[in-house]
Amino acid sequence: GGVSNRVLLVTAGNLFLEQVYSVLPGVEAFKAAPDAALDPDFDLYVFDGVPLPDPPPAADLLLINPQPGSAGLLDFGGIFTDTVAVRLADSPLLQFVDWRAVSVRQAQAVSAPWAQPLVQAEGGPLLLTGERGGHRIAVITFDLRDSDLPLQIAFPILMANITGWLSPGRAFDAPTGLQPGDPVSITPGASTTTVVVQKPDGSTWTSAVAEDTAPLFAETAQPGLYAIRLRDSQGEQPAGQFAVNLFSAAESAIRPRDAVQVGQAAVQTAENNNIGQRELWPWLLAIATLVLLVEWWVHHRGARLPKWTLHE
């Protein structure tokens, strides 16, 4: 935990986007002009009303008001104005957003074989998502300024949902200098159904995600690199790596452990207090959502993102 996603917003200027990305938790956002050279070291690229470079960045993408010539990712069918939402997918990305209350002046009629519409209007989709080449892509088919969506309280929540799905970041708490046998706490997102850990020898450990329990991975006997992947209803997404090695400055530490992992079982010490193990994340999520809404309104009048410049 504690690792921010680096997001690059490529736009000619959109105050709504700048404001929302300035307050999203777990995001370090930068802004670049449409004609700027793009640095490759970002987790997510947001293209607002500009064509994609060809080839597009090898990362997750959010396309807003996509334009023809977007590296062949989308098929364009013109502009449509019949934008009242008539069909909504059952998706966590749409939580707390009443799309039937959103007014959109016009949108781009786009489609792609890899994309599924989450919000469908009579004239075409308003929101699509999918995966292509191992990376997730979301498409909002209209200019935010052609709608009242940014003026609604649901806007920062929608953007947080989309950004979290596109680039979930590091979903585990693994300090540097992990020793064989050290457990790793995994904290997947709300839509995750299964956690998969690939061990250094290529074998995998799989755990279903329970509603009230965060998975604890303790099969770290092998030195080497471990890779974590998260599965949800729309596929599988890499969530980071951690290393286990035999060398540590704390090798001589003799502090007693609360539990010793023996195979699949954890042997507890005689003294045990389960109160400290109660899951707090549902309450923390509610608090974080409230803070996000407050910050959205506080920053609504003037937040700006730093410009991204390449250093020679």
PDB file of C-alpha atoms in Angstrom:
ATOM      1  CA  GLY A   1       0.000   0.000   0.000  1.00  0.00           C
ATOM      2  CA  GLY A   2       0.937   3.634  -0.059  1.00  0.00           C
ATOM      3  CA  VAL A   3       1.966   3.631  -3.687  1.00  0.00           C
ATOM      4  CA  SER A   4       0.414   6.282  -5.935  1.00  0.00           C
ATOM      5  CA  ASN A   5      -0.608   5.752  -9.529  1.00  0.00           C
ATOM      6  CA  ARG A   6       1.125   8.135 -11.922  1.00  0.00           C
ATOM      7  CA  VAL A   7      -1.445   9.599 -14.310  1.00  0.00           C
ATOM      8  CA  LEU A   8      -0.731  11.796 -17.341  1.00  0.00           C
ATOM      9  CA  LEU A   9      -3.611  13.935 -18.571  1.00  0.00           C
ATOM     10  CA  VAL A  10      -3.126  14.825 -22.248  1.00  0.00           C
ATOM     11  CA  THR A  11      -5.426  17.754 -23.012  1.00  0.00           C
ATOM     12  CA  ALA A  12      -5.611  21.200 -24.528  1.00  0.00           C
ATOM     13  CA  GLY A  13      -7.233  22.275 -21.260  1.00  0.00           C
ATOM     14  CA  ASN A  14     -10.115  20.887 -19.225  1.00  0.00           C
ATOM     15  CA  LEU A  15     -10.658  22.366 -15.776  1.00  0.00           C
ATOM     16  CA  PHE A  16     -13.108  19.629 -14.774  1.00  0.00           C
ATOM     17  CA  LEU A  17     -10.545  16.880 -15.365  1.00  0.00           C
ATOM     18  CA  GLU A  18      -7.744  18.818 -13.726  1.00  0.00           C
ATOM     19  CA  GLN A  19      -9.852  19.399 -10.640  1.00  0.00           C
ATOM     20  CA  VAL A  20     -10.994  15.824 -10.226  1.00  0.00           C
ATOM     21  CA  TYR A  21      -7.515  14.362 -10.706  1.00  0.00           C
ATOM     22  CA  SER A  22      -6.103  16.855  -8.218  1.00  0.00           C
ATOM     23  CA  VAL A  23      -8.275  15.382  -5.439  1.00  0.00           C
ATOM     24  CA  LEU A  24      -8.458  11.669  -6.298  1.00  0.00           C
ATOM     25  CA  PRO A  25      -6.731   9.664  -3.551  1.00  0.00           C
ATOM     26  CA  GLY A  26      -3.773   7.490  -4.532  1.00  0.00           C
ATOM     27  CA  VAL A  27      -3.132   9.468  -7.724  1.00  0.00           C
ATOM     28  CA  GLU A  28      -0.119  11.574  -8.709  1.00  0.00           C
ATOM     29  CA  ALA A  29      -1.355  13.478 -11.767  1.00  0.00           C
ATOM     30  CA  PHE A  30       0.450  15.539 -14.395  1.00  0.00           C
ATOM     31  CA  LYS A  31      -0.721  17.430 -17.480  1.00  0.00           C
ATOM     32  CA  ALA A  32       0.777  17.500 -20.984  1.00  0.00           C
ATOM     33  CA  ALA A  33      -0.111  19.380 -24.161  1.00  0.00           C
ATOM     34  CA  PRO A  34      -1.511  17.311 -27.061  1.00  0.00           C
ATOM     35  CA  ASP A  35       1.651  17.806 -29.139  1.00  0.00           C
ATOM     36  CA  ALA A  36       4.094  17.007 -26.313  1.00  0.00           C
ATOM     37  CA  ALA A  37       6.366  13.971 -26.379  1.00  0.00           C
ATOM     38  CA  LEU A  38       4.935  11.425 -23.949  1.00  0.00           C
ATOM     39  CA  ASP A  39       7.109   9.987 -21.223  1.00  0.00           C
ATOM     40  CA  PRO A  40       6.631   6.190 -20.901  1.00  0.00           C
ATOM     41  CA  ASP A  41       6.747   6.096 -17.091  1.00  0.00           C
ATOM     42  CA  PHE A  42       3.041   6.489 -16.329  1.00  0.00           C
ATOM     43  CA  ASP A  43       0.505   3.915 -15.143  1.00  0.00           C
ATOM     44  CA  LEU A  44      -2.454   5.599 -16.855  1.00  0.00           C
ATOM     45  CA  TYR A  45      -2.816   8.016 -19.775  1.00  0.00           C
ATOM     46  CA  VAL A  46      -5.961  10.132 -20.111  1.00  0.00           C
ATOM     47  CA  PHE A  47      -6.526  11.533 -23.619  1.00  0.00           C
ATOM     48  CA  ASP A  48      -9.111  14.310 -23.625  1.00  0.00           C
ATOM     49  CA  GLY A  49     -10.442  15.247 -27.065  1.00  0.00           C
ATOM     50  CA  VAL A  50      -7.161  14.514 -28.858  1.00  0.00           C
ATOM     51  CA  PRO A  51      -6.105  11.685 -31.204  1.00  0.00           C
ATOM     52  CA  LEU A  52      -3.888   8.967 -29.792  1.00  0.00           C
ATOM     53  CA  PRO A  53      -0.272   8.698 -30.891  1.00  0.00           C
ATOM     54  CA  ASP A  54       0.478   5.722 -33.105  1.00  0.00           C
ATOM     55  CA  PRO A  55       1.452   3.397 -31.543  1.00  0.00           C
ATOM     56  CA  PRO A  56      -0.417   4.282 -28.349  1.00  0.00           C
ATOM     57  CA  PRO A  57       1.342   4.090 -24.970  1.00  0.00           C
ATOM     58  CA  ALA A  58       1.797   0.572 -23.594  1.00  0.00           C
ATOM     59  CA  ALA A  59      -0.328   1.304 -20.523  1.00  0.00           C
ATOM     60  CA  ASP A  60      -3.931   1.619 -19.406  1.00  0.00           C
ATOM     61  CA  LEU A  61      -5.899   4.308 -21.262  1.00  0.00           C
ATOM     62  CA  LEU A  62      -8.893   6.542 -20.613  1.00  0.00           C
ATOM     63  CA  LEU A  63     -10.221   8.176 -23.784  1.00  0.00           C
ATOM     64  CA  ILE A  64     -12.627  11.093 -23.353  1.00  0.00           C
ATOM     65  CA  ASN A  65     -14.348  12.524 -26.441  1.00  0.00           C
ATOM     66  CA  PRO A  66     -12.167  10.332 -28.707  1.00  0.00           C
ATOM     67  CA  GLN A  67     -11.179  11.682 -32.092  1.00  0.00           C
ATOM     68  CA  PRO A  68     -10.783   9.915 -35.455  1.00  0.00           C
ATOM     69  CA  GLY A  69      -7.290   8.662 -36.037  1.00  0.00           C
ATOM     70  CA  SER A  70      -6.942   7.248 -32.528  1.00  0.00           C
ATOM     71  CA  ALA A  71      -4.331   4.647 -33.536  1.00  0.00           C
ATOM     72  CA  GLY A  72      -6.982   2.341 -34.998  1.00  0.00           C
ATOM     73  CA  LEU A  73      -8.378   1.444 -31.570  1.00  0.00           C
ATOM     74  CA  LEU A  74     -11.922   2.555 -32.386  1.00  0.00           C
ATOM     75  CA  ASP A  75     -14.330   2.547 -35.315  1.00  0.00           C
ATOM     76  CA  PHE A  76     -16.083   5.909 -35.731  1.00  0.00           C
ATOM     77  CA  GLY A  77     -19.654   6.299 -36.975  1.00  0.00           C
ATOM     78  CA  GLY A  78     -20.182  10.034 -36.656  1.00  0.00           C
ATOM     79  CA  ILE A  79     -21.938  12.215 -34.086  1.00  0.00           C
ATOM     80  CA  PHE A  80     -25.242  11.319 -32.405  1.00  0.00           C
ATOM     81  CA  THR A  81     -27.557  13.508 -30.317  1.00  0.00           C
ATOM     82  CA  ASP A  82     -30.025  10.922 -28.980  1.00  0.00           C
ATOM     83  CA  THR A  83     -28.037  10.604 -25.772  1.00  0.00           C
ATOM     84  CA  VAL A  84     -30.577   9.603 -23.107  1.00  0.00           C
ATOM     85  CA  ALA A  85     -29.278   6.456 -21.380  1.00  0.00           C
ATOM     86  CA  VAL A  86     -31.566   3.494 -22.055  1.00  0.00           C
ATOM     87  CA  ARG A  87     -29.488   0.528 -20.873  1.00  0.00           C
ATOM     88  CA  LEU A  88     -26.966   0.210 -18.038  1.00  0.00           C
ATOM     89  CA  ALA A  89     -24.631  -2.717 -17.430  1.00  0.00           C
ATOM     90  CA  ASP A  90     -24.387  -4.297 -13.987  1.00  0.00           C
ATOM     91  CA  SER A  91     -20.926  -2.950 -13.223  1.00  0.00           C
ATOM     92  CA  PRO A  92     -19.217  -1.574 -10.090  1.00  0.00           C
ATOM     93  CA  LEU A  93     -17.955   1.283 -12.261  1.00  0.00           C
ATOM     94  CA  LEU A  94     -21.491   2.680 -12.327  1.00  0.00           C
ATOM     95  CA  GLN A  95     -22.076   2.645  -8.576  1.00  0.00           C
ATOM     96  CA  PHE A  96     -23.678   5.812  -7.170  1.00  0.00           C
ATOM     97  CA  VAL A  97     -24.139   7.390 -10.627  1.00  0.00           C
ATOM     98  CA  ASP A  98     -27.673   7.978 -11.935  1.00  0.00           C
ATOM     99  CA  TRP A  99     -26.990   8.093 -15.660  1.00  0.00           C
ATOM    100  CA  ARG A 100     -30.623   8.801 -16.468  1.00  0.00           C
ATOM    101  CA  ALA A 101     -30.171  12.166 -14.755  1.00  0.00           C
ATOM    102  CA  VAL A 102     -27.152  13.045 -16.927  1.00  0.00           C
ATOM    103  CA  SER A 103     -27.747  15.348 -19.899  1.00  0.00           C
ATOM    104  CA  VAL A 104     -25.379  15.081 -22.868  1.00  0.00           C
ATOM    105  CA  ARG A 105     -25.644  17.366 -25.893  1.00  0.00           C
ATOM    106  CA  GLN A 106     -23.856  15.052 -28.341  1.00  0.00           C
ATOM    107  CA  ALA A 107     -21.441  12.129 -28.406  1.00  0.00           C
ATOM    108  CA  GLN A 108     -19.219  10.146 -30.762  1.00  0.00           C
ATOM    109  CA  ALA A 109     -20.692   6.919 -32.142  1.00  0.00           C
ATOM    110  CA  VAL A 110     -17.747   4.574 -31.609  1.00  0.00           C
ATOM    111  CA  SER A 111     -17.315   0.819 -31.371  1.00  0.00           C
ATOM    112  CA  ALA A 112     -14.520  -1.718 -31.055  1.00  0.00           C
ATOM    113  CA  PRO A 113     -14.400  -5.535 -30.988  1.00  0.00           C
ATOM    114  CA  TRP A 114     -12.605  -5.487 -27.619  1.00  0.00           C
ATOM    115  CA  ALA A 115     -15.058  -3.081 -25.925  1.00  0.00           C
ATOM    116  CA  GLN A 116     -18.375  -3.600 -24.153  1.00  0.00           C
ATOM    117  CA  PRO A 117     -20.822  -0.713 -23.573  1.00  0.00           C
ATOM    118  CA  LEU A 118     -21.583  -0.023 -19.919  1.00  0.00           C
ATOM    119  CA  VAL A 119     -23.926   2.896 -20.639  1.00  0.00           C
ATOM    120  CA  GLN A 120     -25.956   2.668 -23.842  1.00  0.00           C
ATOM    121  CA  ALA A 121     -28.059   5.478 -25.321  1.00  0.00           C
ATOM    122  CA  GLU A 122     -30.423   5.226 -28.288  1.00  0.00           C
ATOM    123  CA  GLY A 123     -27.811   6.724 -30.592  1.00  0.00           C
ATOM    124  CA  GLY A 124     -24.809   4.783 -29.304  1.00  0.00           C
ATOM    125  CA  PRO A 125     -22.688   4.044 -26.237  1.00  0.00           C
ATOM    126  CA  LEU A 126     -21.774   6.750 -23.720  1.00  0.00           C
ATOM    127  CA  LEU A 127     -19.265   4.638 -21.780  1.00  0.00           C
ATOM    128  CA  LEU A 128     -17.329   1.583 -22.959  1.00  0.00           C
ATOM    129  CA  THR A 129     -14.660  -0.557 -21.330  1.00  0.00           C
ATOM    130  CA  GLY A 130     -12.486  -3.445 -22.395  1.00  0.00           C
ATOM    131  CA  GLU A 131      -9.026  -4.904 -22.632  1.00  0.00           C
ATOM    132  CA  ARG A 132      -6.618  -4.916 -25.551  1.00  0.00           C
ATOM    133  CA  GLY A 133      -3.031  -6.124 -25.645  1.00  0.00           C
ATOM    134  CA  GLY A 134      -2.981  -6.807 -21.913  1.00  0.00           C
ATOM    135  CA  HIS A 135      -4.039  -3.253 -20.998  1.00  0.00           C
ATOM    136  CA  ARG A 136      -7.406  -1.922 -19.890  1.00  0.00           C
ATOM    137  CA  ILE A 137      -9.153   0.851 -21.811  1.00  0.00           C
ATOM    138  CA  ALA A 138     -12.192   2.962 -20.919  1.00  0.00           C
ATOM    139  CA  VAL A 139     -13.939   5.341 -23.319  1.00  0.00           C
ATOM    140  CA  ILE A 140     -16.263   8.229 -22.432  1.00  0.00           C
ATOM    141  CA  THR A 141     -17.670   9.097 -25.836  1.00  0.00           C
ATOM    142  CA  PHE A 142     -18.578  12.751 -25.218  1.00  0.00           C
ATOM    143  CA  ASP A 143     -16.869  15.993 -24.278  1.00  0.00           C
ATOM    144  CA  LEU A 144     -17.449  16.552 -20.564  1.00  0.00           C
ATOM    145  CA  ARG A 145     -18.167  20.206 -21.328  1.00  0.00           C
ATOM    146  CA  ASP A 146     -21.057  19.089 -23.556  1.00  0.00           C
ATOM    147  CA  SER A 147     -22.780  17.587 -20.521  1.00  0.00           C
ATOM    148  CA  ASP A 148     -23.807  18.391 -16.965  1.00  0.00           C
ATOM    149  CA  LEU A 149     -21.973  15.347 -15.588  1.00  0.00           C
ATOM    150  CA  PRO A 150     -19.056  17.360 -14.093  1.00  0.00           C
ATOM    151  CA  LEU A 151     -21.565  19.506 -12.172  1.00  0.00           C
ATOM    152  CA  GLN A 152     -23.074  16.505 -10.413  1.00  0.00           C
ATOM    153  CA  ILE A 153     -21.908  15.144  -7.069  1.00  0.00           C
ATOM    154  CA  ALA A 154     -21.462  11.719  -8.700  1.00  0.00           C
ATOM    155  CA  PHE A 155     -18.731  12.924 -11.085  1.00  0.00           C
ATOM    156  CA  PRO A 156     -15.706  12.456  -8.788  1.00  0.00           C
ATOM    157  CA  ILE A 157     -17.056   9.065  -7.705  1.00  0.00           C
ATOM    158  CA  LEU A 158     -17.424   7.945 -11.330  1.00  0.00           C
ATOM    159  CA  MET A 159     -13.892   9.102 -12.127  1.00  0.00           C
ATOM    160  CA  ALA A 160     -12.560   7.345  -9.020  1.00  0.00           C
ATOM    161  CA  ASN A 161     -14.343   4.130 -10.057  1.00  0.00           C
ATOM    162  CA  ILE A 162     -12.991   4.284 -13.606  1.00  0.00           C
ATOM    163  CA  THR A 163      -9.464   5.235 -12.554  1.00  0.00           C
ATOM    164  CA  GLY A 164      -9.375   2.519  -9.904  1.00  0.00           C
ATOM    165  CA  TRP A 165     -10.496  -0.100 -12.426  1.00  0.00           C
ATOM    166  CA  LEU A 166      -8.040   1.044 -15.069  1.00  0.00           C
ATOM    167  CA  SER A 167      -5.010   1.307 -12.833  1.00  0.00           C
ATOM    168  CA  PRO A 168      -5.535  -0.315  -9.452  1.00  0.00           C
ATOM    169  CA  GLY A 169      -1.939   0.247  -8.404  1.00  0.00           C
ATOM    170  CA  ARG A 170      -0.138  -1.846  -5.844  1.00  0.00           C
ATOM    171  CA  ALA A 171      -2.694  -3.941  -3.999  1.00  0.00           C
ATOM    172  CA  PHE A 172      -0.450  -5.324  -1.278  1.00  0.00           C
ATOM    173  CA  ASP A 173       1.620  -4.311   1.701  1.00  0.00           C
ATOM    174  CA  ALA A 174       5.106  -5.783   1.275  1.00  0.00           C
ATOM    175  CA  PRO A 175       8.059  -3.947   2.817  1.00  0.00           C
ATOM    176  CA  THR A 176      11.498  -4.223   1.274  1.00  0.00           C
ATOM    177  CA  GLY A 177      13.741  -6.979   2.629  1.00  0.00           C
ATOM    178  CA  LEU A 178      11.083  -9.697   2.854  1.00  0.00           C
ATOM    179  CA  GLN A 179      12.454 -12.941   4.301  1.00  0.00           C
ATOM    180  CA  PRO A 180      11.280 -16.469   3.464  1.00  0.00           C
ATOM    181  CA  GLY A 181       8.191 -17.148   5.551  1.00  0.00           C
ATOM    182  CA  ASP A 182       7.170 -13.498   5.910  1.00  0.00           C
ATOM    183  CA  PRO A 183       3.442 -13.039   5.151  1.00  0.00           C
ATOM    184  CA  VAL A 184       2.145 -10.450   2.681  1.00  0.00           C
ATOM    185  CA  SER A 185      -1.227  -8.773   3.237  1.00  0.00           C
ATOM    186  CA  ILE A 186      -3.173  -8.274  -0.010  1.00  0.00           C
ATOM    187  CA  THR A 187      -5.830  -5.548  -0.230  1.00  0.00           C
ATOM    188  CA  PRO A 188      -7.664  -5.894  -3.565  1.00  0.00           C
ATOM    189  CA  GLY A 189     -10.271  -3.488  -4.875  1.00  0.00           C
ATOM    190  CA  ALA A 190     -13.977  -3.841  -4.249  1.00  0.00           C
ATOM    191  CA  SER A 191     -14.655  -5.538  -7.610  1.00  0.00           C
ATOM    192  CA  THR A 192     -11.900  -8.173  -7.234  1.00  0.00           C
ATOM    193  CA  THR A 193     -13.154 -11.748  -6.922  1.00  0.00           C
ATOM    194  CA  THR A 194      -9.872 -13.702  -6.939  1.00  0.00           C
ATOM    195  CA  VAL A 195      -6.218 -13.065  -6.096  1.00  0.00           C
ATOM    196  CA  VAL A 196      -3.507 -15.038  -7.922  1.00  0.00           C
ATOM    197  CA  VAL A 197       0.144 -15.048  -6.840  1.00  0.00           C
ATOM    198  CA  GLN A 198       2.756 -16.536  -9.162  1.00  0.00           C
ATOM    199  CA  LYS A 199       5.754 -17.881  -7.257  1.00  0.00           C
ATOM    200  CA  PRO A 200       9.384 -17.802  -8.460  1.00  0.00           C
ATOM    201  CA  ASP A 201       9.172 -21.432  -9.673  1.00  0.00           C
ATOM    202  CA  GLY A 202       6.121 -20.638 -11.826  1.00  0.00           C
ATOM    203  CA  SER A 203       3.528 -22.306  -9.607  1.00  0.00           C
ATOM    204  CA  THR A 204       0.529 -20.253  -8.500  1.00  0.00           C
ATOM    205  CA  TRP A 205      -1.444 -19.634  -5.316  1.00  0.00           C
ATOM    206  CA  THR A 206      -5.097 -18.683  -5.729  1.00  0.00           C
ATOM    207  CA  SER A 207      -7.483 -17.248  -3.162  1.00  0.00           C
ATOM    208  CA  ALA A 208     -11.104 -16.208  -3.501  1.00  0.00           C
ATOM    209  CA  VAL A 209     -11.803 -12.782  -2.004  1.00  0.00           C
ATOM    210  CA  ALA A 210     -14.265 -12.876   0.885  1.00  0.00           C
ATOM    211  CA  GLU A 211     -16.404  -9.834   1.592  1.00  0.00           C
ATOM    212  CA  ASP A 212     -15.003  -9.209   5.078  1.00  0.00           C
ATOM    213  CA  THR A 213     -11.479 -10.685   4.928  1.00  0.00           C
ATOM    214  CA  ALA A 214      -8.346  -9.524   3.110  1.00  0.00           C
ATOM    215  CA  PRO A 215      -6.230 -12.419   1.733  1.00  0.00           C
ATOM    216  CA  LEU A 216      -2.962 -13.136   3.544  1.00  0.00           C
ATOM    217  CA  PHE A 217      -0.265 -14.777   1.424  1.00  0.00           C
ATOM    218  CA  ALA A 218       2.256 -16.694   3.532  1.00  0.00           C
ATOM    219  CA  GLU A 219       3.772 -19.171   1.039  1.00  0.00           C
ATOM    220  CA  THR A 220       6.978 -17.155   0.686  1.00  0.00           C
ATOM    221  CA  ALA A 221       9.477 -19.953   1.311  1.00  0.00           C
ATOM    222  CA  GLN A 222      11.101 -19.548  -2.125  1.00  0.00           C
ATOM    223  CA  PRO A 223      13.584 -16.701  -2.641  1.00  0.00           C
ATOM    224  CA  GLY A 224      12.868 -14.721  -5.796  1.00  0.00           C
ATOM    225  CA  LEU A 225      10.217 -12.580  -7.452  1.00  0.00           C
ATOM    226  CA  TYR A 226       6.485 -13.013  -6.807  1.00  0.00           C
ATOM    227  CA  ALA A 227       3.825 -11.514  -9.134  1.00  0.00           C
ATOM    228  CA  ILE A 228       0.293 -10.631  -8.000  1.00  0.00           C
ATOM    229  CA  ARG A 229      -2.691 -10.605 -10.368  1.00  0.00           C
ATOM    230  CA  LEU A 230      -6.264  -9.589  -9.568  1.00  0.00           C
ATOM    231  CA  ARG A 231      -9.339 -11.046 -11.258  1.00  0.00           C
ATOM    232  CA  ASP A 232     -12.761  -9.471 -11.554  1.00  0.00           C
ATOM    233  CA  SER A 233     -15.809  -9.948 -13.761  1.00  0.00           C
ATOM    234  CA  GLN A 234     -14.011  -8.405 -16.743  1.00  0.00           C
ATOM    235  CA  GLY A 235     -10.706 -10.264 -16.626  1.00  0.00           C
ATOM    236  CA  GLU A 236      -7.326 -10.353 -14.955  1.00  0.00           C
ATOM    237  CA  GLN A 237      -5.015  -7.433 -14.214  1.00  0.00           C
ATOM    238  CA  PRO A 238      -1.380  -7.348 -12.973  1.00  0.00           C
ATOM    239  CA  ALA A 239      -1.143  -5.678  -9.556  1.00  0.00           C
ATOM    240  CA  GLY A 240       2.591  -5.598  -8.917  1.00  0.00           C
ATOM    241  CA  GLN A 241       5.533  -7.683  -7.767  1.00  0.00           C
ATOM    242  CA  PHE A 242       7.541  -8.206  -4.599  1.00  0.00           C
ATOM    243  CA  ALA A 243      10.828  -9.955  -3.859  1.00  0.00           C
ATOM    244  CA  VAL A 244      11.831 -12.426  -1.155  1.00  0.00           C
ATOM    245  CA  ASN A 245      15.521 -12.914  -0.400  1.00  0.00           C
ATOM    246  CA  LEU A 246      17.767 -14.519   2.198  1.00  0.00           C
ATOM    247  CA  PHE A 247      19.746 -11.414   3.090  1.00  0.00           C
ATOM    248  CA  SER A 248      18.670  -8.819   5.628  1.00  0.00           C
ATOM    249  CA  ALA A 249      20.224  -6.524   8.176  1.00  0.00           C
ATOM    250  CA  ALA A 250      17.691  -7.923  10.632  1.00  0.00           C
ATOM    251  CA  GLU A 251      18.767 -11.566  10.265  1.00  0.00           C
ATOM    252  CA  SER A 252      19.736 -11.784  13.934  1.00  0.00           C
ATOM    253  CA  ALA A 253      16.425 -10.441  15.215  1.00  0.00           C
ATOM    254  CA  ILE A 254      14.946 -12.811  17.802  1.00  0.00           C
ATOM    255  CA  ARG A 255      11.619 -11.048  18.398  1.00  0.00           C
ATOM    256  CA  PRO A 256       8.855 -13.633  18.977  1.00  0.00           C
ATOM    257  CA  ARG A 257       6.254 -13.865  16.198  1.00  0.00           C
ATOM    258  CA  ASP A 258       2.521 -13.842  16.715  1.00  0.00           C
ATOM    259  CA  ALA A 259       2.153 -16.821  14.377  1.00  0.00           C
ATOM    260  CA  VAL A 260       4.350 -19.395  12.650  1.00  0.00           C
ATOM    261  CA  GLN A 261       3.317 -20.645   9.217  1.00  0.00           C
ATOM    262  CA  VAL A 262       3.585 -24.450   8.908  1.00  0.00           C
ATOM    263  CA  GLY A 263       2.499 -25.512   5.435  1.00  0.00           C
ATOM    264  CA  GLN A 264      -1.047 -24.246   4.970  1.00  0.00           C
ATOM    265  CA  ALA A 265      -1.679 -23.715   8.698  1.00  0.00           C
ATOM    266  CA  ALA A 266      -0.756 -20.777  10.927  1.00  0.00           C
ATOM    267  CA  VAL A 267       0.147 -21.822  14.491  1.00  0.00           C
ATOM    268  CA  GLN A 268      -0.809 -19.055  16.927  1.00  0.00           C
ATOM    269  CA  THR A 269       0.933 -18.250  20.182  1.00  0.00           C
ATOM    270  CA  ALA A 270      -0.918 -18.925  23.430  1.00  0.00           C
ATOM    271  CA  GLU A 271      -1.854 -15.266  23.852  1.00  0.00           C
ATOM    272  CA  ASN A 272      -4.251 -14.121  21.204  1.00  0.00           C
ATOM    273  CA  ASN A 273      -6.433 -11.066  20.865  1.00  0.00           C
ATOM    274  CA  ASN A 274      -8.682 -11.032  17.814  1.00  0.00           C
ATOM    275  CA  ILE A 275     -10.009  -7.526  18.381  1.00  0.00           C
ATOM    276  CA  GLY A 276      -7.043  -6.010  16.564  1.00  0.00           C
ATOM    277  CA  GLN A 277      -7.730  -8.180  13.532  1.00  0.00           C
ATOM    278  CA  ARG A 278     -11.183  -6.842  12.780  1.00  0.00           C
ATOM    279  CA  GLU A 279     -11.494  -5.523   9.267  1.00  0.00           C
ATOM    280  CA  LEU A 280     -11.717  -1.725   9.126  1.00  0.00           C
ATOM    281  CA  TRP A 281     -11.589  -1.266   5.355  1.00  0.00           C
ATOM    282  CA  PRO A 282     -15.367  -0.846   4.813  1.00  0.00           C
ATOM    283  CA  TRP A 283     -15.376   2.050   7.285  1.00  0.00           C
ATOM    284  CA  LEU A 284     -12.185   3.505   5.826  1.00  0.00           C
ATOM    285  CA  LEU A 285     -13.697   3.301   2.324  1.00  0.00           C
ATOM    286  CA  ALA A 286     -16.778   5.203   3.477  1.00  0.00           C
ATOM    287  CA  ILE A 287     -14.626   7.866   5.130  1.00  0.00           C
ATOM    288  CA  ALA A 288     -12.398   8.156   2.037  1.00  0.00           C
ATOM    289  CA  THR A 289     -15.465   8.603  -0.188  1.00  0.00           C
ATOM    290  CA  LEU A 290     -16.771  11.364   2.080  1.00  0.00           C
ATOM    291  CA  VAL A 291     -13.384  13.101   2.083  1.00  0.00           C
ATOM    292  CA  LEU A 292     -13.251  12.826  -1.717  1.00  0.00           C
ATOM    293  CA  LEU A 293     -16.627  14.533  -2.073  1.00  0.00           C
ATOM    294  CA  VAL A 294     -15.649  17.330   0.314  1.00  0.00           C
ATOM    295  CA  GLU A 295     -12.334  17.905  -1.460  1.00  0.00           C
ATOM    296  CA  TRP A 296     -14.088  17.914  -4.835  1.00  0.00           C
ATOM    297  CA  TRP A 297     -16.286  20.832  -3.795  1.00  0.00           C
ATOM    298  CA  VAL A 298     -13.471  22.666  -1.997  1.00  0.00           C
ATOM    299  CA  HIS A 299     -11.210  22.436  -5.037  1.00  0.00           C
ATOM    300  CA  HIS A 300     -13.973  23.002  -7.582  1.00  0.00           C
ATOM    301  CA  ARG A 301     -12.958  26.592  -8.227  1.00  0.00           C
ATOM    302  CA  GLY A 302      -9.265  26.502  -8.863  1.00  0.00           C
ATOM    303  CA  ALA A 303      -7.226  23.296  -8.703  1.00  0.00           C
ATOM    304  CA  ARG A 304      -4.600  22.862 -11.386  1.00  0.00           C
ATOM    305  CA  LEU A 305      -2.301  20.000 -12.291  1.00  0.00           C
ATOM    306  CA  PRO A 306       1.457  20.390 -12.705  1.00  0.00           C
ATOM    307  CA  LYS A 307       2.636  20.348 -16.281  1.00  0.00           C
ATOM    308  CA  TRP A 308       4.798  17.398 -17.280  1.00  0.00           C
ATOM    309  CA  THR A 309       8.058  18.295 -18.953  1.00  0.00           C
ATOM    310  CA  LEU A 310      10.804  16.010 -20.161  1.00  0.00           C
ATOM    311  CA  HIS A 311      14.236  16.540 -18.662  1.00  0.00           C
ATOM    312  CA  GLU A 312      17.140  16.237 -20.985  1.00  0.00           C
TER     313      GLU A 312
END
